[in-house]
Structure formats: structure tokens, C-alpha cells
Coordinates of C-alpha atoms and ligand atoms in Angstrom, one line a residue:
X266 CA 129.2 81.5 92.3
X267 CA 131.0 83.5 95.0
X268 CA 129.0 83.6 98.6
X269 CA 127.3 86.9 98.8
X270 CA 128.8 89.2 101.5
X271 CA 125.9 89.5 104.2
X272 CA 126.4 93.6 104.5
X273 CA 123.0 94.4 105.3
X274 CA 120.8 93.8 109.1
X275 CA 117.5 94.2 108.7
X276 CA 117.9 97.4 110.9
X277 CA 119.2 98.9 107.9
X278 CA 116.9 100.4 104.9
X279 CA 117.2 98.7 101.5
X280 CA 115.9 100.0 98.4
X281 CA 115.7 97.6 95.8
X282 CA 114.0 98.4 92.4
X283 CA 112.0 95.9 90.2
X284 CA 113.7 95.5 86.5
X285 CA 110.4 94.6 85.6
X286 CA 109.5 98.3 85.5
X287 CA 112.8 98.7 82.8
X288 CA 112.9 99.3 79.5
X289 CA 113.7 95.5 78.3
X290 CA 115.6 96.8 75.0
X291 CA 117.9 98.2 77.1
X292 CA 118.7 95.9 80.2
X293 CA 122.2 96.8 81.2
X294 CA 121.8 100.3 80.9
X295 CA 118.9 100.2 82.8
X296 CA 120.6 98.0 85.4
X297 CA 123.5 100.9 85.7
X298 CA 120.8 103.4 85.8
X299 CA 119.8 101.9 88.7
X300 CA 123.1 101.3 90.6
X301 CA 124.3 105.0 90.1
X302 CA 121.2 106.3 91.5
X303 CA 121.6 104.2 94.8
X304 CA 119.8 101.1 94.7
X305 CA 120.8 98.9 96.9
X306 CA 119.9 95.1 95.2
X307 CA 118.2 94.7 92.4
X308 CA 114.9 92.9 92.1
X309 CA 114.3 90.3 89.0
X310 CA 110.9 88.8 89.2
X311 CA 110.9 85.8 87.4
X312 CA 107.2 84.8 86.5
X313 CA 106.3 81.6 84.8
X314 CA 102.7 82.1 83.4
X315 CA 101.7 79.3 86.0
X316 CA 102.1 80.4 89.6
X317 CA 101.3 83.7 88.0
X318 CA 99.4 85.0 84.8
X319 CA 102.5 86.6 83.3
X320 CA 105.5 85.5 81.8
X321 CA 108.8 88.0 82.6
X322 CA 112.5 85.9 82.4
X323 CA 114.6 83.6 83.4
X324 CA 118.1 82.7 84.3
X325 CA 119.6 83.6 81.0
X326 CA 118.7 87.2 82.0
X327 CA 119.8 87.4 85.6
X328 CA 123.2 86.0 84.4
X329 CA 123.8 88.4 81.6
X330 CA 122.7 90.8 84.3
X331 CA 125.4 89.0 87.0
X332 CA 127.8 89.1 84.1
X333 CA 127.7 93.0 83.5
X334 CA 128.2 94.1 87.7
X335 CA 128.9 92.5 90.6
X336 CA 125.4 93.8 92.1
X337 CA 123.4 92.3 94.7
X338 CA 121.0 90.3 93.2
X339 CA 117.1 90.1 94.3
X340 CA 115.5 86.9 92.7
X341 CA 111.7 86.5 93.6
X342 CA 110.5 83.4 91.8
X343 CA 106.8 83.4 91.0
X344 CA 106.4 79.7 89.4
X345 CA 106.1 76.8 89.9
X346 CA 108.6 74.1 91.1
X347 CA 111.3 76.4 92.2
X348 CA 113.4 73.7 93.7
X349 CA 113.7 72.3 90.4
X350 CA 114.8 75.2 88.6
X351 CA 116.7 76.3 91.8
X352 CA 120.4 75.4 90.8
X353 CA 119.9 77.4 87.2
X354 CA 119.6 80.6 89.5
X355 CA 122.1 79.9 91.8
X356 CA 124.6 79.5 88.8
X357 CA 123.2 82.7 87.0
X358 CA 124.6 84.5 89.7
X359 CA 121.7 85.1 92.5
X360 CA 122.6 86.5 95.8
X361 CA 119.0 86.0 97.7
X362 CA 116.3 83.9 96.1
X363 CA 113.0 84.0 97.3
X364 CA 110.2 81.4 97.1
X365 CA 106.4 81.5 97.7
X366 CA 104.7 79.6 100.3
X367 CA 101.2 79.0 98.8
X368 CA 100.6 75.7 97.9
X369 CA 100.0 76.4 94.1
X370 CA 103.7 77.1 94.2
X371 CA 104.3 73.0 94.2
X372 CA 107.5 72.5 96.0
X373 CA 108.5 71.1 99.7
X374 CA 109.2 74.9 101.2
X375 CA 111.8 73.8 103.7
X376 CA 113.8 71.6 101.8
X377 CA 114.1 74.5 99.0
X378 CA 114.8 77.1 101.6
X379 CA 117.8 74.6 103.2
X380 CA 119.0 74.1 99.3
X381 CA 119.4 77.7 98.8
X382 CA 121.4 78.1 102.3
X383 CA 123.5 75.2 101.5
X384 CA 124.2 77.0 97.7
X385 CA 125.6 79.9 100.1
X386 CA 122.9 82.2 98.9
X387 CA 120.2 84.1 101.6
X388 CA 116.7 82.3 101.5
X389 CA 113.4 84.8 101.6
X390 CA 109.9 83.2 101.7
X391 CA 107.1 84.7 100.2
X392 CA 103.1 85.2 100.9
X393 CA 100.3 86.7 99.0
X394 CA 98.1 89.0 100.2
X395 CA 95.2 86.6 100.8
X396 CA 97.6 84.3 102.6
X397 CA 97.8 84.3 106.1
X398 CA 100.8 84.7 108.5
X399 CA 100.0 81.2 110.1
X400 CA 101.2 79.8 106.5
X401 CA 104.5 81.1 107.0
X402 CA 105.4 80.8 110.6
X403 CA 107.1 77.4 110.4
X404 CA 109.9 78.5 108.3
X405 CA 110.5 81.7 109.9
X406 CA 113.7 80.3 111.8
X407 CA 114.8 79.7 108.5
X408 CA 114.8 82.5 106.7
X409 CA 117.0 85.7 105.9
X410 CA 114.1 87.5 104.4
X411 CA 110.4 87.8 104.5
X412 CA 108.7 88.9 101.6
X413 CA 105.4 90.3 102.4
X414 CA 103.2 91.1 99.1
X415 CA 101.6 94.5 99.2
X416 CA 99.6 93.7 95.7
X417 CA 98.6 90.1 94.2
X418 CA 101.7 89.3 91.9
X419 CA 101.9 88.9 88.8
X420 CA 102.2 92.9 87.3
X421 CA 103.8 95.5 88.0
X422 CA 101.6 99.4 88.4
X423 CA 99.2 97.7 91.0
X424 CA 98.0 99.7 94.2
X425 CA 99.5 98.9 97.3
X426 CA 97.8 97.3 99.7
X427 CA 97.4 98.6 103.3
X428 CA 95.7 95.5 104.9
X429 CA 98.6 93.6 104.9
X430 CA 100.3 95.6 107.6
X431 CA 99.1 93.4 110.0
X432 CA 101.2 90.9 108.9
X433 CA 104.6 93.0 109.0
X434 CA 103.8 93.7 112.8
X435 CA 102.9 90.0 113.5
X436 CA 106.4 89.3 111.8
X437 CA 108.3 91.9 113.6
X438 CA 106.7 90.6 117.2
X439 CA 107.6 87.0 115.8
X440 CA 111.4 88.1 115.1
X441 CA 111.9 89.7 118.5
X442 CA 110.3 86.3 120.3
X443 CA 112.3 84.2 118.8
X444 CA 115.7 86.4 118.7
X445 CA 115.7 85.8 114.9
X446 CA 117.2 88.7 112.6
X447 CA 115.3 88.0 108.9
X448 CA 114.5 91.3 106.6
X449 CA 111.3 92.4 106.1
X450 CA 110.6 93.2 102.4
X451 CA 107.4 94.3 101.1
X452 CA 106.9 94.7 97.4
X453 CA 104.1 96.2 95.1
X454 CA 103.0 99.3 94.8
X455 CA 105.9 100.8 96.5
X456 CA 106.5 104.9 96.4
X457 CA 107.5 107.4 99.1
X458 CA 104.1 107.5 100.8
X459 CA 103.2 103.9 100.7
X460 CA 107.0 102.8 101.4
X461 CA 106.2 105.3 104.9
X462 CA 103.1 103.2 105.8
X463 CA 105.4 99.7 105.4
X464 CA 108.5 101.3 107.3
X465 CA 105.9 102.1 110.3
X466 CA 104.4 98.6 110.4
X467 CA 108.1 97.3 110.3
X468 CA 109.5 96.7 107.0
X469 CA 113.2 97.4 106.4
X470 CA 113.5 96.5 102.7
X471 CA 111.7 98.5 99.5
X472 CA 111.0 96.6 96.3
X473 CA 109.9 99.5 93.7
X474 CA 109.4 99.1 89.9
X475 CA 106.9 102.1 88.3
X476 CA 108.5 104.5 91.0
X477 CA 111.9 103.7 90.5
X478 CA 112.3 102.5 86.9
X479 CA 109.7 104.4 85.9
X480 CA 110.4 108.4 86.6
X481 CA 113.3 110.2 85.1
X482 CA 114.7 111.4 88.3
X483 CA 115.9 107.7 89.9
X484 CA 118.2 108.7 92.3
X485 CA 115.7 111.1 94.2
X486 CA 113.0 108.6 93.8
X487 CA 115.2 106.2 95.6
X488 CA 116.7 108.6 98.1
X489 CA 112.4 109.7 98.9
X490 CA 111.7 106.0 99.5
X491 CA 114.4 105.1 101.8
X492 CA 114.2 108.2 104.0
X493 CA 110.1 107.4 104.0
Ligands
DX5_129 C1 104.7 92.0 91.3 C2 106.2 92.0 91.4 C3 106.8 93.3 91.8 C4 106.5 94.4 90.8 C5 106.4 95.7 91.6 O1 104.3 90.8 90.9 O2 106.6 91.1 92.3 O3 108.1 93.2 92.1 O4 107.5 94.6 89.9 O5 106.1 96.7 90.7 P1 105.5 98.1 91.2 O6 106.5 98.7 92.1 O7 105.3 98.9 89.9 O8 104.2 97.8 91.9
ZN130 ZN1 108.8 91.0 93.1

């Protein structure tokens, strides 16, 4: 795979819808729907029915995907084991693959994180809503995004989650102590008004699936979330 170019700071905003919103019969188009109306990266949650109780796809998808474009690819695994199934993503084509922290996830987080650097891809850790910031604070030197869920995965259509701001403010103080640079992404339940609330606790990066995927008018809803 080629190293993705590192274009984006986390000063600037990202939008970055959710395929899982898409209409699966119609994947590529979808996926071009989505570049011409300004997305940023695209986000492909990858659910096993273990770490999460829903199955969506796997690497066979994101490389037909990688094989259509040359977009910037946002892989958020939700199973279990990701360091196993780690080097079928980074040959499908991923650009950032992110990992969860909980411990149901079943994997040792820092030696996945330094296997997905060393593949030449960006590493982004993941935590739950009901899982503390202390959980994650280890790993934060090495990181290149921080995913902060705004709904308990597994489905897309949840309501987002305000009581998790906290979190994004704790991990903004933590970057600026520690002269570290990592994106902050927040994901679920994502529309102008809630993607407003996120960008004033501190997030830079927008992960939207029913408002993006979901309306007719894609470019507008994208240009309404990133000017949030
Ligand atoms: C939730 C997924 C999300 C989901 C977001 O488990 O990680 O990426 O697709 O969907 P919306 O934007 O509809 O909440
Ligand atoms: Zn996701």
C-alpha cells in the first residue's frame, strides 16, 4: 500500500461520513456521492457481531472500495482481535485504522497501535462512552487520532451523547501538556447542531452516517457540519 500523505492537523475540520449509513447495493456510487459532495475521509466501520452486536464488512469491502478511488480511508474496527486481522486491512488499502481500548476488544493496545505505524498507516484509539479517559491516557503519545464515542457502537441512527464532552476537553488539555498533535474525532449521532456542541468541547474531526448518507442534499449537509 502507498504511505498515506499526512495533509490534515488536527487544527483543521474533517468531515468524514459513515458508509454504514449507504445504500449497500450500491457501494461505489455511494462512495463517489460522497467525495463530490466534500467529504473529507470516509469512515468504514467494520463490526464483528463480537465486540459489537452487529455484523457490517470486512476487508473485501474496504479494498474494492480502495480499488475504485484513491480516497482517504477511515477504518474503525469494532471486533475483536484487531491485531490479528490488522495486516488484511492494511493491504485492503486503509489510511487510518482505529482500535478500541476496552478490554473486551482482546488485543495488547500498544503493540497494535506500534504495528499500524510501522505499516505506514495513522493509528487512532477508541473509547466507549462508559469508558473513562484514564483508560486511554497511556497511549495518547502514540496516537494520530482519538476517537471519542458520542453513542454506544454498534448502529448507526443513535442519539448523540453530550456527557462525553468532558472527555474531548480532558483530551485537548492532555494534547497541549504534552505538546502532542493527535485529532480528535467523535462519532455517533453527528449532525450540524450536535457536531457544534463537539467542535466547542474540542473536536476537529466529524464522523456522520444518517446525516450525511442519509439526506438527499450531501454536499450541504457536509458543508453545515464542518462550518458547525
Ligand atoms: C456506530 C458507528 C458509527 C455510525 C454513525 O457504531 O461507529 O460510525 O455509523 O452513524 P450515525 O451518524 O447515524 O450516528
Ligand atoms: Zn464509526
Amino acid at each position: 500500500m502507498t504511505p498515506p500523505v499526512k495533509k490534515w492537523t488536527y487544527r483543521d475540520r474533517i468531515v468524514a461520513p459513515s458508509l454504514l449509513a449507504a445504500d449497500f447495493g450500491r457501494v461505489a456510487e455511494e462512495t463517489t456521492r460522497s467525495i463530490n459532495a466534500g467529504a473529507d475521509w470516509l469512515h468504514l466501520d467494520v463490526m464483528d457481531g463480537h465486540f459489537v452486536d452487529n455484523i457490517s464488512f470486512g476487508p473485501a469491502m474496504i479494498q474494492a472500495i480502495h480499488e475504485t478511488n484513491d480516497f482517504f480511508l477511515d477504518v474503525h474496527l469494532m471486533i475483536t482481535r484487531p491485531d490479528h486481522f490488522l495486516p488484511r486491512f492494511i493491504a485492503a488499502g486503509a489510511d487510518l485504522i482505529t482500535v478500541h481500548v476496552e478490554p473486551e476488544a482482546d488485543h495488547d493496545v500498544a503493540s497494535t497501535l506500534r504495528a499500524i505505524r510501522n505499516a505506514g498507516c495513522l493509528a487512532g484509539l477508541s473509547l466507549n462512552p462508559a469508558t473513562p479517559f484514564e483508560a486511554i491516557e497511556d497511549f495518547l503519545g502514540e496516537i494520530d487520532l482519538l476517537l471519542v464515542m458520542t453513542v454506544v457502537p454498534g448502529f448507526g441512527g443513535q442519539s448523540f451523547m453530550p456527557e462525553v464532552m468532558p472527555k474531548i476537553e480532558q483530551a485537548v488539555a492532555y494534547r497541549q501538556a504534552h505538546g502532542l498533535s493527535y485529532h480528535i474525532e467523535v462519532d455517533g449521532g453527528i449532525d450540524p447542531d450536535t457536531a457544534k456542541i463537539a467542535a466547542k468541547a474540542g473536536a476537529n474531526a466529524f464522523v456522520a452516517g444518517s446525516s450525511t448518507f442519509g439526506v438527499s442534499e450531501m454536499a450541504s449537509a457536509i458543508t453545515a457540519i464542518r462550518e458547525a
